[in-house]
PDB file of N, CA and C in Angstrom:
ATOM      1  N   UNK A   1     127.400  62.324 180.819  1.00  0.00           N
ATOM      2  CA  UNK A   1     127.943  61.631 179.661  1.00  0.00           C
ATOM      3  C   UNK A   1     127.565  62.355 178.372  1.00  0.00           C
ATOM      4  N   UNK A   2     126.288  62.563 178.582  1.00  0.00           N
ATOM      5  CA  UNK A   2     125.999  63.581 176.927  1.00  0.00           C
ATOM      6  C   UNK A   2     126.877  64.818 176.991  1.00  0.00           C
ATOM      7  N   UNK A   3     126.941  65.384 177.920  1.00  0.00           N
ATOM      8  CA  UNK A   3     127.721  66.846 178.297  1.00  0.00           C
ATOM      9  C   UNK A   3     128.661  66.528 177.601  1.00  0.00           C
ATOM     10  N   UNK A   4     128.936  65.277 177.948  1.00  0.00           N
ATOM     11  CA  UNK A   4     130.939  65.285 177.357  1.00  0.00           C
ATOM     12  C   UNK A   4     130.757  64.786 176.394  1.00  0.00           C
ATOM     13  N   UNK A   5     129.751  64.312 175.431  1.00  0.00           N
ATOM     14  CA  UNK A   5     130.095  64.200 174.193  1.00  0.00           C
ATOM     15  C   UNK A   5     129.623  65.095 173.183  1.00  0.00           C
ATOM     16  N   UNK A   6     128.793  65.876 173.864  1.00  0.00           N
ATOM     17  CA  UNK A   6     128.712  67.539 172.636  1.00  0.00           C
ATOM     18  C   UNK A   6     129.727  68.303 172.929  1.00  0.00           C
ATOM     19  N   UNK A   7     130.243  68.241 174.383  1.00  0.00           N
ATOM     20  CA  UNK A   7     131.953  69.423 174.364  1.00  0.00           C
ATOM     21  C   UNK A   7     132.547  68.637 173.272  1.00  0.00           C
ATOM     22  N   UNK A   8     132.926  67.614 173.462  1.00  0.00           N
ATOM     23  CA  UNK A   8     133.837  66.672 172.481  1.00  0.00           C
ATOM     24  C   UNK A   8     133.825  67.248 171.208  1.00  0.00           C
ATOM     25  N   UNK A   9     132.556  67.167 170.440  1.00  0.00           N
ATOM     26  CA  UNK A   9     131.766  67.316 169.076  1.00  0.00           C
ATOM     27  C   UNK A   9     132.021  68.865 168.891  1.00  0.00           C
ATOM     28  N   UNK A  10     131.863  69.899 169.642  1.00  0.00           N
ATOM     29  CA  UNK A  10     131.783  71.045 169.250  1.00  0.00           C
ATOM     30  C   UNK A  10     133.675  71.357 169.489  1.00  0.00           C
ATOM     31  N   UNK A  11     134.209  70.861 170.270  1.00  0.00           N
ATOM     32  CA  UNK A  11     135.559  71.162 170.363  1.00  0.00           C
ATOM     33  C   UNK A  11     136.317  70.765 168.905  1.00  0.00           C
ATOM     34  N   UNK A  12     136.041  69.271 168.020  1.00  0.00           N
ATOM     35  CA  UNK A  12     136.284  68.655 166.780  1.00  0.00           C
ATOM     36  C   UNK A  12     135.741  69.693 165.724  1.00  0.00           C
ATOM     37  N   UNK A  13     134.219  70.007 165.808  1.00  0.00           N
ATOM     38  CA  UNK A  13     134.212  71.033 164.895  1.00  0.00           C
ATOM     39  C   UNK A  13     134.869  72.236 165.057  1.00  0.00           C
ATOM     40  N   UNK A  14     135.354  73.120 166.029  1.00  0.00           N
ATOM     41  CA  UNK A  14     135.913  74.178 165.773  1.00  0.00           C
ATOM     42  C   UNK A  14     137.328  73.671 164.931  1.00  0.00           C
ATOM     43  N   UNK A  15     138.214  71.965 165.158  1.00  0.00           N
ATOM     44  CA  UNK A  15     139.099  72.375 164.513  1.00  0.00           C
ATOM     45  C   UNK A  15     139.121  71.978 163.479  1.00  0.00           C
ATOM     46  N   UNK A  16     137.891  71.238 162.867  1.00  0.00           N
ATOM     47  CA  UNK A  16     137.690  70.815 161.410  1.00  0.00           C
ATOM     48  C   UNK A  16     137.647  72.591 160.228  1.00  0.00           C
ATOM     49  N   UNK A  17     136.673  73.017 161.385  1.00  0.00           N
ATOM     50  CA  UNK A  17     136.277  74.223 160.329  1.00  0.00           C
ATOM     51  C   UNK A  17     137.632  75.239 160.464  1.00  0.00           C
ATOM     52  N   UNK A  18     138.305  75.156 161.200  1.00  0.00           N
ATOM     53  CA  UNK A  18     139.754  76.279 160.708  1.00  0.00           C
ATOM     54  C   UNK A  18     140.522  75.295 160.152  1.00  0.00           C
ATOM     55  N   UNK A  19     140.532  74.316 159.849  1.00  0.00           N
ATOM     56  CA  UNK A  19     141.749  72.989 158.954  1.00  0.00           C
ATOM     57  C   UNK A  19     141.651  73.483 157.494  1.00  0.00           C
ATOM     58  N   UNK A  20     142.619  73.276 156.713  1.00  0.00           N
ATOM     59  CA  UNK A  20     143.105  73.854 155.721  1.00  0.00           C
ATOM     60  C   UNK A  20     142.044  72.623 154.211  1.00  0.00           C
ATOM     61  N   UNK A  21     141.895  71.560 155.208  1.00  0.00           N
ATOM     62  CA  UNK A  21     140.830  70.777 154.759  1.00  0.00           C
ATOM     63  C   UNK A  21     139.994  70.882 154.154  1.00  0.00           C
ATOM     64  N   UNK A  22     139.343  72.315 155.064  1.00  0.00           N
ATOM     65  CA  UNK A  22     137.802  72.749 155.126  1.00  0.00           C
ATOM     66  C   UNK A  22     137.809  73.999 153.749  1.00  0.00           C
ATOM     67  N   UNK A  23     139.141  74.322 153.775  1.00  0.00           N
ATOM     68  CA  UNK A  23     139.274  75.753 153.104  1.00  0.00           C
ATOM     69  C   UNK A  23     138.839  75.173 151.451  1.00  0.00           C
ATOM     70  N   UNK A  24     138.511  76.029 151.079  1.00  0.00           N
ATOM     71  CA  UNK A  24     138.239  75.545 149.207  1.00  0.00           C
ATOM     72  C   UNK A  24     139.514  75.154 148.772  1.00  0.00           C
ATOM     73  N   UNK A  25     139.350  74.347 147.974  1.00  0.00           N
ATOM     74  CA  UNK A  25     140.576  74.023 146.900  1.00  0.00           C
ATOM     75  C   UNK A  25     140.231  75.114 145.658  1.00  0.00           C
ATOM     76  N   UNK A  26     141.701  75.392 145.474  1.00  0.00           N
ATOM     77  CA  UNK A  26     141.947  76.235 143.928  1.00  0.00           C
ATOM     78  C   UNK A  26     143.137  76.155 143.525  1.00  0.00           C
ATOM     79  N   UNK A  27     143.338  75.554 142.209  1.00  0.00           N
ATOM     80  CA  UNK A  27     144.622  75.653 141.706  1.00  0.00           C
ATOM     81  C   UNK A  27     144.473  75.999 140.227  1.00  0.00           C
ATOM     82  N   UNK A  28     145.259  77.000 139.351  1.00  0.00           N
ATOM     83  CA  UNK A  28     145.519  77.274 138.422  1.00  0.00           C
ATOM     84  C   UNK A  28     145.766  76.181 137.424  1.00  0.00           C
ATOM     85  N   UNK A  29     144.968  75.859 136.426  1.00  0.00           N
ATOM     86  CA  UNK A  29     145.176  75.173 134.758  1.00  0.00           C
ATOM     87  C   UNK A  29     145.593  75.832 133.622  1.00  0.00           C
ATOM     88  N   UNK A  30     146.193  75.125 133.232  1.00  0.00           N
ATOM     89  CA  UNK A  30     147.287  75.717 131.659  1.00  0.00           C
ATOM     90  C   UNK A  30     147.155  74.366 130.847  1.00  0.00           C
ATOM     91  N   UNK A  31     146.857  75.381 129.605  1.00  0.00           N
ATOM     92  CA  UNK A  31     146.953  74.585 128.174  1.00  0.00           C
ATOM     93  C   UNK A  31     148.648  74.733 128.174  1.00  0.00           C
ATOM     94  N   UNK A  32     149.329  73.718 127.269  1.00  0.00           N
ATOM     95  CA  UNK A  32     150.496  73.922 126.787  1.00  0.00           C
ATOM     96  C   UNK A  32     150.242  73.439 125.484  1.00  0.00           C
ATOM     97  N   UNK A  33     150.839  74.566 125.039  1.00  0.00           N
ATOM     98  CA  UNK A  33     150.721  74.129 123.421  1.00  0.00           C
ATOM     99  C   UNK A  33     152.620  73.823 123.044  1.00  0.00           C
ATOM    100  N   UNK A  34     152.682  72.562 122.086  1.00  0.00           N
ATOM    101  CA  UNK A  34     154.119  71.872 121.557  1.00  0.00           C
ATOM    102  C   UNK A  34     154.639  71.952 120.423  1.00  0.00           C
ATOM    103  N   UNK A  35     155.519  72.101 120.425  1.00  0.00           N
ATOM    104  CA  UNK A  35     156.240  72.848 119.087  1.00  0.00           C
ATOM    105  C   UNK A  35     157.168  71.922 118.559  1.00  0.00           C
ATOM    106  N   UNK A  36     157.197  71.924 116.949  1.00  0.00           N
ATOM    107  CA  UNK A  36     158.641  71.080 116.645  1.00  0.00           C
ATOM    108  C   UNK A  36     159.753  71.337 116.792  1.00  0.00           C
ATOM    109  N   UNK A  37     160.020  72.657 117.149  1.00  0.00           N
ATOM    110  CA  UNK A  37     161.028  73.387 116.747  1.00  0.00           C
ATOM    111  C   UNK A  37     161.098  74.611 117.731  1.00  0.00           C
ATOM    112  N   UNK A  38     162.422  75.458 117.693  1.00  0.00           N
ATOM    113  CA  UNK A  38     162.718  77.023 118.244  1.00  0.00           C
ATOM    114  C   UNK A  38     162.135  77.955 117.523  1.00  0.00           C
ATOM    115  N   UNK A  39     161.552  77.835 116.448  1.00  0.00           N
ATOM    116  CA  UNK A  39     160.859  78.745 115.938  1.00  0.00           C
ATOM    117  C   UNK A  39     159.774  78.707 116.617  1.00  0.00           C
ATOM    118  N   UNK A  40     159.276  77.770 116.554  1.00  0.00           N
ATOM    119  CA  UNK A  40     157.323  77.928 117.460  1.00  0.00           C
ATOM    120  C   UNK A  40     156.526  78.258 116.056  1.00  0.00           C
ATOM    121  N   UNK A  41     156.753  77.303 115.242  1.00  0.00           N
ATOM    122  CA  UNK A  41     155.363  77.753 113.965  1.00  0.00           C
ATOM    123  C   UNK A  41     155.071  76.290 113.850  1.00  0.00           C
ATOM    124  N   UNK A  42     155.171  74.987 114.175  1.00  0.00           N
ATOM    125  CA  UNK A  42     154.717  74.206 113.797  1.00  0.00           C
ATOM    126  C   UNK A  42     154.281  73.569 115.356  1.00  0.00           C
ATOM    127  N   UNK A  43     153.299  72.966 115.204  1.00  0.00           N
ATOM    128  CA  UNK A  43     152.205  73.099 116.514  1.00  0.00           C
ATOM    129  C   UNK A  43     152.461  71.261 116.432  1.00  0.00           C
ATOM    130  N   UNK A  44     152.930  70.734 117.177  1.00  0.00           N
ATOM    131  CA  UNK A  44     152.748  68.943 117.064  1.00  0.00           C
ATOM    132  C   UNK A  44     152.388  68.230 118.380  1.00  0.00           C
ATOM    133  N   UNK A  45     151.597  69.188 119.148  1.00  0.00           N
ATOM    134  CA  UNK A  45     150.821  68.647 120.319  1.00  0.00           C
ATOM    135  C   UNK A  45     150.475  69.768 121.079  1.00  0.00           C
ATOM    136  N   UNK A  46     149.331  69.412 122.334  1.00  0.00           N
ATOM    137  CA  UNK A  46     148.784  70.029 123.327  1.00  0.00           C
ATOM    138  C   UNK A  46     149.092  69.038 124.575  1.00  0.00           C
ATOM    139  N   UNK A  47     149.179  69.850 125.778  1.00  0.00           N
ATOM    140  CA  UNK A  47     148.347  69.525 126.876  1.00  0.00           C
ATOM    141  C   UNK A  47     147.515  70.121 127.915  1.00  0.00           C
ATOM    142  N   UNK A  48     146.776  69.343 127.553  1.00  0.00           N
ATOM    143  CA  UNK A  48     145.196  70.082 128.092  1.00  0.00           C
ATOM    144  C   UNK A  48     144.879  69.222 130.248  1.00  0.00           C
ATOM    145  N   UNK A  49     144.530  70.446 130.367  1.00  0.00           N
ATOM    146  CA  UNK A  49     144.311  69.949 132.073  1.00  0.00           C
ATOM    147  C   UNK A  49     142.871  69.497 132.021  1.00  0.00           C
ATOM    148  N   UNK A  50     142.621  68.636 133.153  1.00  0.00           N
ATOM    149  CA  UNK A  50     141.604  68.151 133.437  1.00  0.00           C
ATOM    150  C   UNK A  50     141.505  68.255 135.227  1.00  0.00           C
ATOM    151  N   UNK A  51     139.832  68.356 135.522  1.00  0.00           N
ATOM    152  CA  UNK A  51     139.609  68.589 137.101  1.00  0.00           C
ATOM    153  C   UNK A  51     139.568  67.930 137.812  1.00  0.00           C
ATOM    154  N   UNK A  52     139.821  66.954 138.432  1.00  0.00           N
ATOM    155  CA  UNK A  52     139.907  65.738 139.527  1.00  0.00           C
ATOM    156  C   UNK A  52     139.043  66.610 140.455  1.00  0.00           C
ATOM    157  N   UNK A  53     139.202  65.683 141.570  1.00  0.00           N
ATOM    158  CA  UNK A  53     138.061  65.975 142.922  1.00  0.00           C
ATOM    159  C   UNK A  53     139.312  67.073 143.503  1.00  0.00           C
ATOM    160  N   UNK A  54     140.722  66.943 143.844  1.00  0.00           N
ATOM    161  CA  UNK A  54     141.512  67.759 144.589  1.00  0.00           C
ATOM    162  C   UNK A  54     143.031  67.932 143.666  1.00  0.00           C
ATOM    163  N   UNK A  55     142.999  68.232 142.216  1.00  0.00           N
ATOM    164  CA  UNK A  55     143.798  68.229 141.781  1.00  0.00           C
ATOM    165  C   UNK A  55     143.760  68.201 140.412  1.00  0.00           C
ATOM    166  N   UNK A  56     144.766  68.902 139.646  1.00  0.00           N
ATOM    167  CA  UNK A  56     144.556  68.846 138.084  1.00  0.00           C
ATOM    168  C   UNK A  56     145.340  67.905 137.879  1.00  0.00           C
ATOM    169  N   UNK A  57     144.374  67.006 136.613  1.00  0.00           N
ATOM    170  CA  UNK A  57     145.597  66.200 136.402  1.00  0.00           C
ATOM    171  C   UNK A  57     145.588  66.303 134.356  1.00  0.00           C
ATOM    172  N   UNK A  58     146.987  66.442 134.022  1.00  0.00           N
ATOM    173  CA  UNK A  58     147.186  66.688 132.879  1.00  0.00           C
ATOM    174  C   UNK A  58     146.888  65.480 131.488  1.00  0.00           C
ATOM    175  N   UNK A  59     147.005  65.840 130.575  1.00  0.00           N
ATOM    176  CA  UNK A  59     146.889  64.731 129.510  1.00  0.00           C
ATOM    177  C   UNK A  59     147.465  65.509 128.068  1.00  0.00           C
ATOM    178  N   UNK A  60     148.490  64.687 127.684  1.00  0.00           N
ATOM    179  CA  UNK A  60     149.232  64.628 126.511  1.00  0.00           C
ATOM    180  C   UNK A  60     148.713  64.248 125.084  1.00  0.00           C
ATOM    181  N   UNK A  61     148.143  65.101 124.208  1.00  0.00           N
ATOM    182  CA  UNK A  61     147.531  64.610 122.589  1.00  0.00           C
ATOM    183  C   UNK A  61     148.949  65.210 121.874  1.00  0.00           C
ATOM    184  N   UNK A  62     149.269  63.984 121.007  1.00  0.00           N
ATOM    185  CA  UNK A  62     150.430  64.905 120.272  1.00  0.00           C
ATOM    186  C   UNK A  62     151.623  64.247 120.409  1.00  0.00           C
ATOM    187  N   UNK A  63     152.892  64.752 120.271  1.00  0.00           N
ATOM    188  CA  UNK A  63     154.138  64.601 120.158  1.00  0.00           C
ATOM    189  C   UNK A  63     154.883  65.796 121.423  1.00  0.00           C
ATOM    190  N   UNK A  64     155.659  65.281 122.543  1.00  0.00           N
ATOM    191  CA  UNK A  64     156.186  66.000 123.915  1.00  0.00           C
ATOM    192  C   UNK A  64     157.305  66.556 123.176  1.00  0.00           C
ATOM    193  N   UNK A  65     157.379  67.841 123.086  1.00  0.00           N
ATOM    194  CA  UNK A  65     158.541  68.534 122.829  1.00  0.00           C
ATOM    195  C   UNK A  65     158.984  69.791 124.027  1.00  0.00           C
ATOM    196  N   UNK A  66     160.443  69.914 123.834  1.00  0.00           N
ATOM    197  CA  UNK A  66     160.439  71.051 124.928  1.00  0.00           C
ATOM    198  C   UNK A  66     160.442  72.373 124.401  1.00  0.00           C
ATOM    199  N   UNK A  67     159.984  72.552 123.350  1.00  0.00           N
ATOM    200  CA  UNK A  67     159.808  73.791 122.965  1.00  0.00           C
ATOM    201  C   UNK A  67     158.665  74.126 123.000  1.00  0.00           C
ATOM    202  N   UNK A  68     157.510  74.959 124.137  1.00  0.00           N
ATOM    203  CA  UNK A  68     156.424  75.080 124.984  1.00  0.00           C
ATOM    204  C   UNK A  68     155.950  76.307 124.891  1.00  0.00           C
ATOM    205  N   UNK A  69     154.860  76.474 124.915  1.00  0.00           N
ATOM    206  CA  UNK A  69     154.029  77.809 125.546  1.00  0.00           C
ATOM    207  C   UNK A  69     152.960  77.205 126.481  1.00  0.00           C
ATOM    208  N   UNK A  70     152.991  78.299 127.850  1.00  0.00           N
ATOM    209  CA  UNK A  70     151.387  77.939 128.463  1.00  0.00           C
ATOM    210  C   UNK A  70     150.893  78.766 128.381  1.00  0.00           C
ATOM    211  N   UNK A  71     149.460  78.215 128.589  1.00  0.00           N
ATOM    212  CA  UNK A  71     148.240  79.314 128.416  1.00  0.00           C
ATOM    213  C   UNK A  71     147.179  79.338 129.638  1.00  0.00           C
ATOM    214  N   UNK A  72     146.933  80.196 130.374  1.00  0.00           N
ATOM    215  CA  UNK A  72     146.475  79.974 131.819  1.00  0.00           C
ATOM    216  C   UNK A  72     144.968  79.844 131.132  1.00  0.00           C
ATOM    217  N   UNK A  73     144.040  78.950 131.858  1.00  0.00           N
ATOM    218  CA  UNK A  73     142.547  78.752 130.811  1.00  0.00           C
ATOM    219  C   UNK A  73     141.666  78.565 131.953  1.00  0.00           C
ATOM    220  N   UNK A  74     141.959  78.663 133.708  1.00  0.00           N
ATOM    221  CA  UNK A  74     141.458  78.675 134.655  1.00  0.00           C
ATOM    222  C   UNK A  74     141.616  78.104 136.116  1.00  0.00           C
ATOM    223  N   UNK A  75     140.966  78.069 136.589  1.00  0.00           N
ATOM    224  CA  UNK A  75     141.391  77.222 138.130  1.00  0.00           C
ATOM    225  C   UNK A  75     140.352  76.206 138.031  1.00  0.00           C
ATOM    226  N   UNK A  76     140.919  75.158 138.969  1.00  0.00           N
ATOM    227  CA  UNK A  76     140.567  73.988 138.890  1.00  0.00           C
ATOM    228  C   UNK A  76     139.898  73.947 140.488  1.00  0.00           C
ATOM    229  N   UNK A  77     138.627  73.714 140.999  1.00  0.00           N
ATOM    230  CA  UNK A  77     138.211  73.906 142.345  1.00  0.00           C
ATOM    231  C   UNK A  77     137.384  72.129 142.281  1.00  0.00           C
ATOM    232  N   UNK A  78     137.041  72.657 144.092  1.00  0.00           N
ATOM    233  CA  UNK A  78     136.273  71.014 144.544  1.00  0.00           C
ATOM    234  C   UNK A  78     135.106  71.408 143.778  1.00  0.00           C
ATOM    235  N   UNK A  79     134.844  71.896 142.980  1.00  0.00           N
ATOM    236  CA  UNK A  79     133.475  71.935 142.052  1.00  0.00           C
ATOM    237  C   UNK A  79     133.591  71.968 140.994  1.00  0.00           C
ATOM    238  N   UNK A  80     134.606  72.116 140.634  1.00  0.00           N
ATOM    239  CA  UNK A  80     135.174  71.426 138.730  1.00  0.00           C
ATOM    240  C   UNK A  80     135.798  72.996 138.594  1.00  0.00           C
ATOM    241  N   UNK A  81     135.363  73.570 137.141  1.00  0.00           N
ATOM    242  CA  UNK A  81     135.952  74.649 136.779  1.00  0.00           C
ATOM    243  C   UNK A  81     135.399  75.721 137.350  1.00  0.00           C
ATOM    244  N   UNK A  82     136.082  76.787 137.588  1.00  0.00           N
ATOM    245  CA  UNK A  82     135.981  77.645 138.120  1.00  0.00           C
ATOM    246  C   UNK A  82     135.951  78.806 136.657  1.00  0.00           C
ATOM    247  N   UNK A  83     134.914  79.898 136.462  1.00  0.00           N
ATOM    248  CA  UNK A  83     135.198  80.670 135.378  1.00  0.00           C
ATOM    249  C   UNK A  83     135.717  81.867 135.760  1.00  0.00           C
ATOM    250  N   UNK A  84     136.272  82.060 134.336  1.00  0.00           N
ATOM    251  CA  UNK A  84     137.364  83.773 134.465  1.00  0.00           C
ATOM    252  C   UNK A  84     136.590  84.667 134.702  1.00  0.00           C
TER     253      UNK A  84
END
């Protein structure tokens, strides 16, 4: 009975540790900076990323326009920021 429950255990870990699960998280963060206009000289918001446990999640200061720039400012990992 123990036999078969460390095969069990070691059979689960081999497929935990190749699961995509196991692999680090990394995903790329961008500032966007918002514009009033097609020119791009008047600046009337940001959005700035923030690090969750498995995911960036964004936040809007400002006025949403579609006239945009991003700015890549890092990756976002299961350990917060990741530096350049």
């Amino acid at each position: 009975m123990a036999t078969r429950i460390l095969t069990s255990l070691a059979v689960a870990s081999v497929f935990l540790s190749a699961s995509p699960a196991s692999a680090g998280y990394r995903e790329a963060a961008y500032v966007t900076t918002l514009y009033s206009d097609a020119t791009y000289t008047t600046v009337v918001g940001h959005i700035y990323p923030e690090c969750g446990l498995n995911y960036v999640q964004y936040h809007l200061e400002g006025t949403y326009t579609y006239y945009t720039t991003d700015e890549f400012v890092g990756y976002c990992t299961e350990n917060g920021w990741e530096p350049l």
